[in-house]
Coordinates of C-alpha atoms in Angstrom, one line a residue:
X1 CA -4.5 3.2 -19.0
X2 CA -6.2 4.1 -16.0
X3 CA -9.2 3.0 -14.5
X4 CA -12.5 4.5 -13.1
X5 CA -15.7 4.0 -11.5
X6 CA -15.5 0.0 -11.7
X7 CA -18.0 -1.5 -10.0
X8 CA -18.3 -5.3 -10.4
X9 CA -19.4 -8.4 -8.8
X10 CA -18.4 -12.0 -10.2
X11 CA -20.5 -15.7 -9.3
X12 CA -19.2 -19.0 -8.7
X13 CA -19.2 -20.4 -12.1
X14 CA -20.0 -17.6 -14.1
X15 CA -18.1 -16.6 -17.3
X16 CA -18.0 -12.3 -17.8
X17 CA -16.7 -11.6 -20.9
X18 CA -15.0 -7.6 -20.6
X19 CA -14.7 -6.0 -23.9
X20 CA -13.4 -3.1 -25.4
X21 CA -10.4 -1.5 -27.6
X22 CA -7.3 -1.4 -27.0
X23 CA -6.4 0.9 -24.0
X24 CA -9.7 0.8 -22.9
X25 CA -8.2 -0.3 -19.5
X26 CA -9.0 -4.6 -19.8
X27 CA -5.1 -5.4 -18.8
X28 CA -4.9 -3.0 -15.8
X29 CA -8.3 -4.4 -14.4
X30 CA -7.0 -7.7 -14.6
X31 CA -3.7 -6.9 -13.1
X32 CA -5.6 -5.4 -10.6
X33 CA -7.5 -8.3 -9.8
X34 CA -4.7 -10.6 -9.7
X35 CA -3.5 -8.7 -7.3
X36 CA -0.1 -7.3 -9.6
X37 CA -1.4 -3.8 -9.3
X38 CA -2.4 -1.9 -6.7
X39 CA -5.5 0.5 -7.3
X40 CA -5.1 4.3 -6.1
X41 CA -8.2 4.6 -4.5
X42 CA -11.4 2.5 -4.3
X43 CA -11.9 -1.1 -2.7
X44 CA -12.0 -5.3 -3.5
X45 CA -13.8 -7.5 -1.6
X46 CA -13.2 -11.3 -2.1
X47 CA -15.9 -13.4 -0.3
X48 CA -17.3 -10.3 1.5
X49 CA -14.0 -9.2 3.1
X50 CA -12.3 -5.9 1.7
X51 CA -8.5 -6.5 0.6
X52 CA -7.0 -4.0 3.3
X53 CA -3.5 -5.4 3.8
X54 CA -1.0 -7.7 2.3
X55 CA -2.3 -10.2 4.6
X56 CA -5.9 -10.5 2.4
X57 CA -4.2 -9.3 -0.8
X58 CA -1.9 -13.0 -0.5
X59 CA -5.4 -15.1 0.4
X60 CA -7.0 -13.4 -2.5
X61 CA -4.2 -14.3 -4.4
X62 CA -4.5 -17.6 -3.9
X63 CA -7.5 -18.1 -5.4
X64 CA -7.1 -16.5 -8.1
X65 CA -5.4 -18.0 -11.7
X66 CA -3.9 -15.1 -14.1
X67 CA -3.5 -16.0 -17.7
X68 CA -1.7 -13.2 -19.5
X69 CA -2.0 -12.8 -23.0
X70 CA 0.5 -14.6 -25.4
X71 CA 3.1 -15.2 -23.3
X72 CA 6.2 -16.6 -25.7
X73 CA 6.9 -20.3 -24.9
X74 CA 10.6 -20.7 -25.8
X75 CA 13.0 -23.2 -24.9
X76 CA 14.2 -27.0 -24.6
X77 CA 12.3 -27.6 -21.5
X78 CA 9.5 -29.9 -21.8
X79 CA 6.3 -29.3 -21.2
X80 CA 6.2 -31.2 -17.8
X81 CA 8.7 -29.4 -16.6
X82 CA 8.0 -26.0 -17.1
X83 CA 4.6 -26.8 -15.1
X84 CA 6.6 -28.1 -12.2
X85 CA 8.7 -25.6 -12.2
X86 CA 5.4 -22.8 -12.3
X87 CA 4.5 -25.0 -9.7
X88 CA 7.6 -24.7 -7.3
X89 CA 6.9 -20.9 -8.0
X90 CA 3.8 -21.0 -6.6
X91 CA 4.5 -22.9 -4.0
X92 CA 1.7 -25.3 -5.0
X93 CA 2.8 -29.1 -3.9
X94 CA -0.5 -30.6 -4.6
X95 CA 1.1 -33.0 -7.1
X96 CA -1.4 -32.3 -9.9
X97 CA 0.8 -31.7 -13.0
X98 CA -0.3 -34.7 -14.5
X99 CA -4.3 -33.8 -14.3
X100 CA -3.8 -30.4 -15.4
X101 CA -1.9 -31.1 -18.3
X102 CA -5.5 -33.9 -18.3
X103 CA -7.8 -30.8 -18.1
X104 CA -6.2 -28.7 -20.3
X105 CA -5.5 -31.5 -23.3
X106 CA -1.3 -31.9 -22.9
X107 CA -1.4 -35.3 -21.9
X108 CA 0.2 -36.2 -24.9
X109 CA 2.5 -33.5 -25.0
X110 CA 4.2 -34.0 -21.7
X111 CA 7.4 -34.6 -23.2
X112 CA 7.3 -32.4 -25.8
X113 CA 9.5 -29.0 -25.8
X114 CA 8.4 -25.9 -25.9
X115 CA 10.0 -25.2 -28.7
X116 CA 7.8 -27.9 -30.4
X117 CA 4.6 -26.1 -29.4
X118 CA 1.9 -25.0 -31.7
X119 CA -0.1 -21.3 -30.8
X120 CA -2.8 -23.5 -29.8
X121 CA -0.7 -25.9 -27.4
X122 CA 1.1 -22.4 -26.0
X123 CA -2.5 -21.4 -24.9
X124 CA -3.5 -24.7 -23.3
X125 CA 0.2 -24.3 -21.4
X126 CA -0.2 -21.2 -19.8
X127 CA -3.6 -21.6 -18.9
X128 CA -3.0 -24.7 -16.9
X129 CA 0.1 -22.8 -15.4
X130 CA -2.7 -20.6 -14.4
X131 CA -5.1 -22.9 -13.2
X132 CA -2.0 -24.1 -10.7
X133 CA -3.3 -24.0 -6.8
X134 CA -7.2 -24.9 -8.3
X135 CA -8.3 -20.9 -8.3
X136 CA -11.5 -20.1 -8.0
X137 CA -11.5 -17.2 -10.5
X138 CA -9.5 -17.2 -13.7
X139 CA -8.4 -14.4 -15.6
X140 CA -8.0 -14.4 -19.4
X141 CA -6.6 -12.0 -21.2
X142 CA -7.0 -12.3 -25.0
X143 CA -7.1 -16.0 -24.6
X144 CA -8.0 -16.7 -28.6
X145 CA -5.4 -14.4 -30.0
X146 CA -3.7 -16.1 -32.9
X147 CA -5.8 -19.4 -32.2
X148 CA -8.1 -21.0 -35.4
X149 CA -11.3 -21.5 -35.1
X150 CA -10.9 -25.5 -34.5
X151 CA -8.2 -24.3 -31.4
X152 CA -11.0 -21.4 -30.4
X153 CA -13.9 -24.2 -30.2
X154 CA -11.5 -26.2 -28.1
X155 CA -10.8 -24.0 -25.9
X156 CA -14.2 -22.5 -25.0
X157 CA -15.5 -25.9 -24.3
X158 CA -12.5 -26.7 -21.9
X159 CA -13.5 -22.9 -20.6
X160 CA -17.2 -23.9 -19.7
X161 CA -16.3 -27.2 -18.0
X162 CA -14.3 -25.7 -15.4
X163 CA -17.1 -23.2 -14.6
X164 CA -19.6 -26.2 -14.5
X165 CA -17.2 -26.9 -11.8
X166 CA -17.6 -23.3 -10.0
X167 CA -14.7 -21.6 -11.5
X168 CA -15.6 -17.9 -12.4
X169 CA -14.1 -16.4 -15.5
X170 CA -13.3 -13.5 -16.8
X171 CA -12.6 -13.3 -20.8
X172 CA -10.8 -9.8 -22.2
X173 CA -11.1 -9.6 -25.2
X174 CA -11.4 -6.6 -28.1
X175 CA -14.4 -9.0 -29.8
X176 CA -17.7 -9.5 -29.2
X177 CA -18.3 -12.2 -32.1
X178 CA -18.8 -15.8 -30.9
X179 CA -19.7 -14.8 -27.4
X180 CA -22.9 -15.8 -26.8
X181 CA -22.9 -19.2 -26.6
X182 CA -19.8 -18.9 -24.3
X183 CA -20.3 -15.6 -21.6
X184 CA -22.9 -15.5 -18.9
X185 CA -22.7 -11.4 -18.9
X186 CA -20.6 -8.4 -21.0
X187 CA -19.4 -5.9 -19.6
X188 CA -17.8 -3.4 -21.9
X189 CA -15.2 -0.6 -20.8
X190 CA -13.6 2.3 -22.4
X191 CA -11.3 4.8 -21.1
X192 CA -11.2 2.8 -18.1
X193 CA -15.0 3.2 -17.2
X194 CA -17.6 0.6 -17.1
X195 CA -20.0 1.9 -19.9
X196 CA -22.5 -1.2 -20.1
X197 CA -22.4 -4.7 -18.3
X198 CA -25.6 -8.0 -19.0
X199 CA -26.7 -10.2 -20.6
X200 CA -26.5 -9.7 -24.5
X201 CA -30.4 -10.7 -24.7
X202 CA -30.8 -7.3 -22.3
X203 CA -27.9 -5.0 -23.9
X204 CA -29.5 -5.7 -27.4
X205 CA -33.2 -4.9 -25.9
X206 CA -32.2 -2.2 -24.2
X207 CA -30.0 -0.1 -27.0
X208 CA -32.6 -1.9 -29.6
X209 CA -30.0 -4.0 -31.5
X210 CA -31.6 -7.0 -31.3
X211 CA -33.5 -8.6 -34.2
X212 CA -31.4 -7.2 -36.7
X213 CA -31.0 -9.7 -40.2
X214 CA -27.9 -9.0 -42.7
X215 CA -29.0 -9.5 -46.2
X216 CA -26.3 -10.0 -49.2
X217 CA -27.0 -10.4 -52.8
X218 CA -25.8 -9.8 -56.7
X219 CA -27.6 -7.4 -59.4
X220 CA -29.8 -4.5 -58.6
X221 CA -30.7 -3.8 -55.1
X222 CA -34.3 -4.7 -54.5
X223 CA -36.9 -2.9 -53.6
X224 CA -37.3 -3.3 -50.1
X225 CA -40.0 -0.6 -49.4
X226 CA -42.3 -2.8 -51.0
X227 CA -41.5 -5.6 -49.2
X228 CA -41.8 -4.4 -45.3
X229 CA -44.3 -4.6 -43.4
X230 CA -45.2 -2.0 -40.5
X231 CA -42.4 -2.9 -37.5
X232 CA -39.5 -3.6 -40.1
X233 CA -37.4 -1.1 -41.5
X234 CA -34.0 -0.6 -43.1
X235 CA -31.3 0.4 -41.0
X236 CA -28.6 0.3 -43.4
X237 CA -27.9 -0.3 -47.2
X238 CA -25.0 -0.5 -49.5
X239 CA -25.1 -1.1 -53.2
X240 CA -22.9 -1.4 -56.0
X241 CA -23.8 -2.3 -59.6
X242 CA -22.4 -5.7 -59.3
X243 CA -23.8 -6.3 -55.3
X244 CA -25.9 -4.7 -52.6
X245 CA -26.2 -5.5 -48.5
X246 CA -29.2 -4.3 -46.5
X247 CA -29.5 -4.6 -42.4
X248 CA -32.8 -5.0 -41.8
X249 CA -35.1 -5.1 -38.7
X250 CA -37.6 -7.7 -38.7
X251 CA -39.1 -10.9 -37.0
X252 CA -40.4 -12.7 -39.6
X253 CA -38.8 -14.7 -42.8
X254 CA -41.5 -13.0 -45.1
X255 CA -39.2 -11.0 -46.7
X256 CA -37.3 -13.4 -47.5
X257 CA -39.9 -15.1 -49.3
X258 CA -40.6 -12.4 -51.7
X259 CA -37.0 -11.8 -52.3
X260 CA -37.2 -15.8 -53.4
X261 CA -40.3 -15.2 -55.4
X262 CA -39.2 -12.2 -57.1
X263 CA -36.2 -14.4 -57.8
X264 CA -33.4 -11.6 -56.4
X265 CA -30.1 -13.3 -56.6
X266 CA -29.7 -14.0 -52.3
X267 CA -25.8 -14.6 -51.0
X268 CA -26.3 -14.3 -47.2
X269 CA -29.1 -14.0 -45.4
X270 CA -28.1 -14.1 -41.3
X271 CA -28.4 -12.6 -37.8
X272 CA -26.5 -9.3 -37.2
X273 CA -23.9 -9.4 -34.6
X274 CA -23.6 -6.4 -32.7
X275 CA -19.6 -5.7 -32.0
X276 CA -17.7 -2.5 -29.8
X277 CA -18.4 0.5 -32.5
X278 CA -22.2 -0.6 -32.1
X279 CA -22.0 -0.8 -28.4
X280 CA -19.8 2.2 -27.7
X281 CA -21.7 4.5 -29.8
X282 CA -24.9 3.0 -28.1
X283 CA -23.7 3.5 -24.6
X284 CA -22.4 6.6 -25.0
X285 CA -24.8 8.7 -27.9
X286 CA -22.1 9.8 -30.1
X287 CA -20.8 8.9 -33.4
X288 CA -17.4 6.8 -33.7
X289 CA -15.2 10.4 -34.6
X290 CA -16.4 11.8 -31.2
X291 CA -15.8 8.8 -29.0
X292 CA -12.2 8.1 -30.3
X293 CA -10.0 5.1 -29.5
X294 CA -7.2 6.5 -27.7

């Protein structure tokens, strides 16, 4: 997938989540980061200085940690020793094996093959192969694929202690679900274009997705009409003649308290995520048939 009109800056310690579906371009822009690929046109600048020859390309590369998505662990070698042998690679003598397998939670598994390794162990391994040299941005490309929730919690709080310690971040990922206690800024691309990039707070103000509740229940649907007041409305409803869902737009809790009142038979009542569809047919005014996924 190729890439266009990119324009992007990253801060010491900040965590940018990129988002978007498959082929959108997420990969490439990493690679390109990394330094793997080399962009057609265009320009990177790392600490104010353009990339121009393969000079700068090799000090950017330095300082920058690539975690590639699922790469397949196989093997009798232990865990220490495929480090130090990533570490040979890189040509990074620092003698740190032993506190990155620390920061990364292998410190228990130094012995252990990869054979032996659990999804969630694989994950921990080649991000600390990554981290290798002490980078001061990290790439992550689909770093929860395949991981439960337990190994997902884990792993987000490992990711926001080593930007408490300046490392800047960059998440891809096809998900925008359990971000927002996690990513500074999102930045979403399709078709290899940057279509929307903030804060969530300022992407759900400004395409008015915020404040959105997700109501579930059994029996008839209620009769919401008569519930509202002016400023809420119903932006979507389903109903069956066993269950019903309504999305509604509100500040308040007073709706639920008639629905209580009224005795309605409540399963869920919750915030309303936004995720890509939302956001792609927000930034771009079209229905999901006219922007496409390929």
């Amino acid at each position: 997938r190729g890439i266009n009109t990119i324009n992007m800056k990253i801060k010491s310690g900040e965590i940018i989540s990129l988002i978007g579906p498959n082929g959108a371009g997420k990969t490439t822009l990493l690679r390109i980061i990394a330094g793997i690929n080399t962009p057609d046109s265009g320009q990177i600048s790392f600490n104010g200085k353009q990339i121009a020859d393969e000079k700068s390309l090799n000090e950017m590369k330095r300082h920058v940690g690539h975690m590639p998505e699922q790469i397949r662990w196989k093997g009798k070698n232990t865990v220490y020793q495929t480090l130090q042998a990533f570490a040979e690679i890189r040509n990074d003598d620092s003698n740190n094996i032993d506190s990155l397998l620390k920061v990364v939670g292998l410190s228990s598994r130094t012995s252990t093959t990869l054979d032996e390794l659990s999804q969630g162990m694989r994950q921990r391994l080649t991000l600390a192969t990554a981290l290798l040299g002490s980078p001061k941005i990290l790439l992550l490309d689909e770093p929860f694929n395949g991981l439960d929730p337990v190994a997902i919690r884990a792993f987000e709080k490992l990711l926001l202690e080593l930007a408490k310690k300046g490392v800047s971040i960059i998440i891809s990922s096809h998900r925008v679900a359990g971000m927002v206690d996690l990513v500074d800024r999102l930045a979403l691309l399709h078709k290899g274009q940057l279509l929307i990039e903030g804060t969530l707070n300022d992407i759900e103000d400004e395409f008015d997705l915020s404040n959105r509740i997700e109501i579930s229940g059994t029996g008839r649907i209620p009769d919401f009409n008569q519930m509202m007041t002016d400023g809420e409305k119903i932006i979507q409803s389903k109903n069956t003649e066993e269950n019903w869902s309504v999305v509604l737009r509100t500040t308040s809790d007073e709706v639920l308290k008639k629905l209580i009142q009224k005795e309605h038979q409540i399963l869920t009542w919750k915030s309303k995520e936004i995720d890509i569809v939302e956001l792609l047919c927000a930034a771009t005014g079209q229905n999901l048939e006219k922007i496409g996924f390929g």
